[in-house]
C-alpha cells in the first residue's frame, strides 16, 4: 500500500530487468508477423539420447550470434516480420503435445502466417501436418520413420513419416537423406507411397540433380528437418545420430529451391547436451536461410 492510499507494486520497473529468450530478429508482434516461431520442448518418446526438449532455447541462444543482415540474400531480417511466441507448455504425453501443436499451428495457418517450429523430437511434426491434408511434404531424415508403432506408441518419433502418409496420402512425401531402415519398414506394402532418397544417392549424383528429380508442381510444401539427416560431422548434437549423412549445404540448397512454396517449417531432434555448439548454430542458420530466401523470392 503506497502512502497515497492506492495499491502500487513494481510490475513495470521489474519488467525492465527480466525477459524471456526470443529469436534475435523476432521484432514483430503476432498481428503483423509473416513468420511465427515457437518451441516445443518435448522429448518424451526419444529412444536413445534424450535432451531435445532443451533445443528451442539452445537454437535461440545460437541465433544471437548471427548478423541480422543476411549477406547472401541481401535481406535485413529485422524487417522481415518475424514473431517468436516462446515455448508451448508440454506434458509427458506425446498425444497431448501433438494435439497442442495441431491447435496452435491450425490458428497460425488460418491467420495466413508461416509457422516455424523448434523441436523437441520429431513426433511434434505430426501435429502441424494434421492441418495440411492438401499439401506436400519434404522431410530431411537419416531414418525412414516408417514404423506403424514403436514401443507401443503410434506417435513415437520413429513413426512420423508413416503418420504423415496417412494424412497426406501417397506420392506427396519425399524423405531425403535415408540410411537407417528396418527390414520390416522396407518390406511394408506402403514403402513406395513415399519417395525415399538415400543419402548415398545425393552424394553420388549431387543435390542439384536430386532437386530436378523430385521437383513437382506442388505449390504448398511443409518442410521438416530432422537434424540427423545431416552428417554427424556437421550436426553432432542429434538424438539418434547416423553416419554418412547429407552435407549442410545440401539442405540449404533444398530450402533455397523450394522456399517460395514452403508454408510451414520445422527443425527437430537436436540434443544440445551432446552438441559442441555447431548443431544449434546450424539450426539457427537454416531458419535464417529459409526466411531470407522466402523474403527474397516474394520481393521479386
Ligand atoms: Mn532421424
Ligand atoms: Mn525423424
Coordinates of C-alpha atoms and ligand atoms in Angstrom, one line a residue:
X1 CA 0.0 0.0 0.0
X2 CA 1.5 3.3 -1.1
X3 CA 1.4 6.4 1.1
X4 CA -1.3 7.9 -1.2
X5 CA -3.6 5.0 -0.2
X6 CA -3.6 3.3 -3.7
X7 CA -2.2 -0.1 -4.2
X8 CA 1.1 0.2 -6.0
X9 CA 3.6 -2.5 -6.9
X10 CA 6.8 -2.7 -9.0
X11 CA 5.4 -4.5 -12.1
X12 CA 6.7 -2.1 -14.7
X13 CA 10.1 -1.5 -13.0
X14 CA 10.6 -5.2 -12.7
X15 CA 9.8 -5.9 -16.3
X16 CA 12.8 -3.7 -17.3
X17 CA 15.0 -6.3 -15.6
X18 CA 13.5 -9.5 -17.0
X19 CA 12.9 -11.0 -20.4
X20 CA 12.2 -14.4 -21.9
X21 CA 14.5 -15.5 -24.7
X22 CA 13.3 -14.8 -28.2
X23 CA 14.9 -15.3 -31.6
X24 CA 17.0 -12.1 -32.0
X25 CA 15.3 -11.0 -35.3
X26 CA 11.8 -11.5 -33.9
X27 CA 10.9 -7.9 -33.7
X28 CA 7.3 -8.2 -34.9
X29 CA 4.1 -8.6 -32.9
X30 CA 1.9 -11.6 -33.8
X31 CA -0.7 -9.4 -35.5
X32 CA 1.8 -8.1 -38.1
X33 CA 4.0 -11.1 -38.4
X34 CA 4.5 -13.3 -41.5
X35 CA 6.7 -15.9 -39.8
X36 CA 5.7 -17.2 -36.4
X37 CA 8.4 -19.1 -34.4
X38 CA 7.6 -21.3 -31.4
X39 CA 9.3 -24.0 -29.4
X40 CA 8.0 -27.4 -28.4
X41 CA 10.3 -28.6 -25.5
X42 CA 9.2 -32.3 -25.7
X43 CA 11.4 -35.4 -25.9
X44 CA 9.1 -38.0 -24.2
X45 CA 9.4 -40.8 -26.8
X46 CA 13.0 -40.4 -27.7
X47 CA 14.7 -43.8 -27.8
X48 CA 18.4 -43.2 -27.5
X49 CA 19.7 -39.8 -26.3
X50 CA 17.1 -37.6 -24.7
X51 CA 17.6 -33.8 -24.4
X52 CA 15.8 -32.3 -27.4
X53 CA 13.5 -30.6 -25.0
X54 CA 16.4 -28.2 -24.4
X55 CA 16.8 -27.3 -28.1
X56 CA 14.4 -24.4 -28.6
X57 CA 16.3 -22.1 -26.3
X58 CA 19.6 -23.5 -27.4
X59 CA 18.8 -22.6 -31.0
X60 CA 17.6 -19.1 -29.9
X61 CA 20.9 -18.6 -28.0
X62 CA 22.9 -19.6 -31.0
X63 CA 20.9 -17.3 -33.2
X64 CA 22.1 -14.4 -31.2
X65 CA 25.5 -14.9 -32.9
X66 CA 24.1 -14.3 -36.4
X67 CA 24.0 -11.0 -38.3
X68 CA 20.5 -9.7 -38.8
X69 CA 21.5 -8.7 -42.3
X70 CA 21.7 -11.9 -44.4
X71 CA 24.5 -11.1 -46.8
X72 CA 23.9 -13.9 -49.3
X73 CA 20.3 -12.9 -49.9
X74 CA 20.6 -9.1 -49.3
X75 CA 17.8 -9.3 -46.7
X76 CA 17.5 -7.5 -43.4
X77 CA 15.8 -9.9 -41.1
X78 CA 14.8 -7.3 -38.5
X79 CA 12.3 -6.0 -41.1
X80 CA 11.1 -9.5 -42.1
X81 CA 8.1 -9.5 -39.8
X82 CA 9.2 -12.4 -37.5
X83 CA 7.4 -13.1 -34.2
X84 CA 8.5 -15.5 -31.5
X85 CA 5.7 -16.8 -29.3
X86 CA 8.0 -18.6 -26.9
X87 CA 7.5 -22.3 -26.0
X88 CA 4.4 -24.4 -25.8
X89 CA 3.5 -25.8 -22.4
X90 CA 4.1 -29.6 -22.6
X91 CA 3.2 -32.7 -20.6
X92 CA 4.8 -36.1 -20.7
X93 CA 2.1 -37.4 -23.1
X94 CA 3.1 -37.4 -26.8
X95 CA -0.6 -37.4 -27.7
X96 CA -1.4 -34.3 -25.7
X97 CA 1.7 -32.5 -27.0
X98 CA 0.8 -33.4 -30.7
X99 CA -2.7 -32.2 -30.1
X100 CA -1.4 -28.8 -28.7
X101 CA 0.8 -28.4 -31.8
X102 CA -2.1 -29.2 -34.0
X103 CA -4.3 -26.5 -32.3
X104 CA -1.5 -23.9 -32.3
X105 CA -0.5 -24.4 -36.0
X106 CA -4.1 -24.5 -37.1
X107 CA -4.5 -21.0 -35.7
X108 CA -1.3 -19.8 -37.3
X109 CA -2.2 -21.3 -40.7
X110 CA -5.7 -19.8 -40.6
X111 CA -4.2 -16.4 -39.9
X112 CA -2.3 -16.7 -43.1
X113 CA 1.1 -17.0 -41.5
X114 CA 4.1 -19.4 -41.7
X115 CA 4.8 -21.4 -38.6
X116 CA 8.4 -22.2 -37.8
X117 CA 8.6 -24.9 -35.1
X118 CA 11.6 -25.6 -33.0
X119 CA 11.5 -29.2 -31.6
X120 CA 11.6 -31.1 -29.5
X121 CA 11.6 -34.6 -31.0
X122 CA 10.2 -35.4 -34.5
X123 CA 6.8 -36.6 -33.3
X124 CA 5.7 -32.9 -32.9
X125 CA 5.7 -32.6 -36.7
X126 CA 2.6 -34.8 -36.9
X127 CA 0.5 -32.1 -35.1
X128 CA 1.3 -29.5 -37.8
X129 CA 0.8 -31.9 -40.7
X130 CA -2.7 -32.8 -39.4
X131 CA -3.8 -29.3 -40.7
X132 CA -2.4 -29.9 -44.2
X133 CA -4.4 -32.6 -46.0
X134 CA -3.8 -31.0 -49.4
X135 CA -0.1 -30.2 -49.0
X136 CA 3.1 -32.0 -50.0
X137 CA 6.0 -32.6 -47.6
X138 CA 9.7 -32.7 -47.8
X139 CA 11.5 -34.5 -44.9
X140 CA 15.2 -34.4 -44.1
X141 CA 16.0 -37.6 -42.1
X142 CA 18.5 -40.4 -41.7
X143 CA 15.6 -42.6 -40.6
X144 CA 12.6 -43.7 -42.6
X145 CA 10.4 -43.1 -39.5
X146 CA 8.1 -45.6 -41.2
X147 CA 7.1 -47.9 -38.3
X148 CA 3.4 -48.3 -37.7
X149 CA 4.2 -48.0 -34.0
X150 CA 7.2 -48.2 -31.7
X151 CA 7.3 -49.2 -28.1
X152 CA 3.6 -49.4 -28.2
X153 CA 3.1 -45.8 -29.3
X154 CA 2.0 -44.7 -32.9
X155 CA 3.1 -41.2 -32.0
X156 CA 6.7 -42.3 -31.3
X157 CA 9.3 -40.3 -33.1
X158 CA 10.1 -43.4 -35.2
X159 CA 6.7 -43.3 -36.8
X160 CA 6.5 -39.7 -38.2
X161 CA 6.6 -40.4 -41.9
X162 CA 4.1 -43.2 -41.6
X163 CA 1.6 -40.9 -39.8
X164 CA 2.2 -38.2 -42.4
X165 CA 1.5 -40.6 -45.2
X166 CA -1.9 -41.5 -43.6
X167 CA -2.8 -37.8 -43.5
X168 CA -1.4 -36.6 -46.9
X169 CA -1.8 -39.7 -49.0
X170 CA 0.6 -41.4 -51.4
X171 CA 3.1 -39.6 -53.7
X172 CA 3.0 -36.4 -51.6
X173 CA 6.0 -37.0 -49.4
X174 CA 9.7 -37.0 -50.2
X175 CA 12.2 -38.0 -47.5
X176 CA 15.8 -37.2 -48.2
X177 CA 18.9 -38.5 -46.5
X178 CA 17.6 -42.0 -45.8
X179 CA 20.2 -44.5 -44.5
X180 CA 18.6 -46.2 -41.5
X181 CA 15.6 -48.5 -42.2
X182 CA 14.4 -51.7 -40.6
X183 CA 13.7 -54.8 -42.7
X184 CA 10.0 -54.6 -41.8
X185 CA 9.8 -50.9 -42.8
X186 CA 11.5 -51.7 -46.2
X187 CA 9.1 -54.6 -46.8
X188 CA 6.0 -52.6 -46.0
X189 CA 3.4 -52.6 -48.8
X190 CA 3.3 -48.8 -48.3
X191 CA 7.0 -48.2 -48.9
X192 CA 6.7 -46.9 -52.4
X193 CA 3.9 -44.5 -51.4
X194 CA 6.7 -42.2 -50.1
X195 CA 9.8 -41.2 -52.2
X196 CA 12.8 -42.1 -50.1
X197 CA 16.1 -40.6 -51.4
X198 CA 19.1 -42.3 -49.8
X199 CA 21.9 -40.1 -48.6
X200 CA 24.3 -42.1 -50.8
X201 CA 22.3 -41.2 -53.9
X202 CA 22.6 -37.5 -53.0
X203 CA 26.3 -37.9 -52.5
X204 CA 26.8 -39.7 -55.8
X205 CA 24.5 -37.6 -58.1
X206 CA 24.7 -34.2 -56.4
X207 CA 21.9 -32.2 -54.8
X208 CA 21.1 -30.2 -58.0
X209 CA 20.2 -33.3 -59.9
X210 CA 18.2 -34.7 -57.0
X211 CA 16.2 -31.4 -56.8
X212 CA 15.3 -31.7 -60.5
X213 CA 14.2 -35.3 -60.0
X214 CA 11.9 -34.6 -57.0
X215 CA 10.5 -31.3 -58.0
X216 CA 6.8 -31.3 -58.9
X217 CA 4.2 -28.8 -59.5
X218 CA 3.3 -28.9 -55.7
X219 CA 2.8 -25.3 -54.6
X220 CA 2.2 -25.9 -50.9
X221 CA 5.1 -27.7 -49.1
X222 CA 5.6 -28.5 -45.4
X223 CA 9.4 -28.7 -44.8
X224 CA 10.6 -30.8 -41.8
X225 CA 14.2 -31.1 -40.9
X226 CA 15.2 -34.0 -38.6
X227 CA 18.7 -32.8 -37.8
X228 CA 20.1 -36.4 -38.0
X229 CA 19.5 -36.3 -41.8
X230 CA 22.6 -34.1 -41.9
X231 CA 26.0 -35.8 -41.3
X232 CA 27.1 -36.0 -37.7
X233 CA 30.3 -34.1 -38.7
X234 CA 28.1 -31.1 -39.2
X235 CA 25.4 -31.9 -36.7
X236 CA 26.8 -33.9 -33.8
X237 CA 24.1 -32.9 -31.3
X238 CA 21.5 -35.4 -32.6
X239 CA 19.3 -37.7 -30.5
X240 CA 19.9 -40.7 -32.8
X241 CA 23.0 -39.9 -34.9
X242 CA 23.8 -41.9 -38.0
X243 CA 27.0 -41.7 -40.1
X244 CA 27.3 -41.0 -43.8
X245 CA 24.7 -38.2 -44.0
X246 CA 23.9 -35.1 -46.1
X247 CA 26.0 -32.1 -46.2
X248 CA 24.7 -29.0 -44.5
X249 CA 24.8 -27.2 -47.9
X250 CA 22.6 -29.9 -49.5
X251 CA 19.8 -28.9 -47.1
X252 CA 20.4 -25.3 -47.7
X253 CA 20.1 -25.9 -51.5
X254 CA 16.8 -27.6 -51.0
X255 CA 15.5 -24.8 -48.8
X256 CA 16.6 -22.2 -51.4
X257 CA 14.9 -24.1 -54.3
X258 CA 11.6 -24.6 -52.5
X259 CA 11.4 -21.6 -50.1
X260 CA 8.7 -19.7 -52.0
X261 CA 6.4 -22.7 -51.8
X262 CA 7.1 -23.6 -48.1
X263 CA 4.0 -22.9 -46.0
X264 CA 5.4 -24.4 -42.7
X265 CA 8.8 -25.3 -41.4
X266 CA 10.3 -27.2 -38.5
X267 CA 13.6 -28.3 -37.2
X268 CA 13.7 -31.2 -34.7
X269 CA 15.8 -33.8 -32.8
X270 CA 18.6 -31.5 -31.8
X271 CA 20.1 -32.7 -28.5
X272 CA 22.2 -29.8 -27.0
X273 CA 23.8 -31.9 -24.3
X274 CA 25.6 -33.9 -27.0
X275 CA 26.5 -30.8 -29.0
X276 CA 29.7 -28.9 -29.4
X277 CA 27.6 -25.9 -30.3
X278 CA 27.7 -26.4 -34.0
X279 CA 24.3 -28.2 -34.3
X280 CA 22.2 -25.4 -32.7
X281 CA 24.2 -22.9 -34.7
X282 CA 23.4 -24.8 -37.9
X283 CA 19.7 -25.0 -37.0
X284 CA 19.7 -21.2 -36.3
X285 CA 21.3 -20.6 -39.7
X286 CA 18.9 -22.9 -41.6
X287 CA 16.0 -21.0 -40.1
X288 CA 17.6 -17.7 -41.1
X289 CA 18.3 -19.1 -44.7
X290 CA 14.6 -20.1 -45.1
X291 CA 13.2 -16.8 -44.0
X292 CA 15.8 -14.8 -46.1
X293 CA 15.2 -16.9 -49.2
X294 CA 11.4 -16.7 -48.8
X295 CA 11.7 -13.0 -48.4
X296 CA 14.0 -12.6 -51.4
X297 CA 11.7 -14.5 -53.7
X298 CA 8.5 -12.8 -52.5
X299 CA 10.1 -9.5 -53.3
X300 CA 11.0 -10.3 -56.9
Ligands
LIG1 MN1 16.0 -39.3 -37.7
LIG2 MN1 12.8 -38.4 -37.7

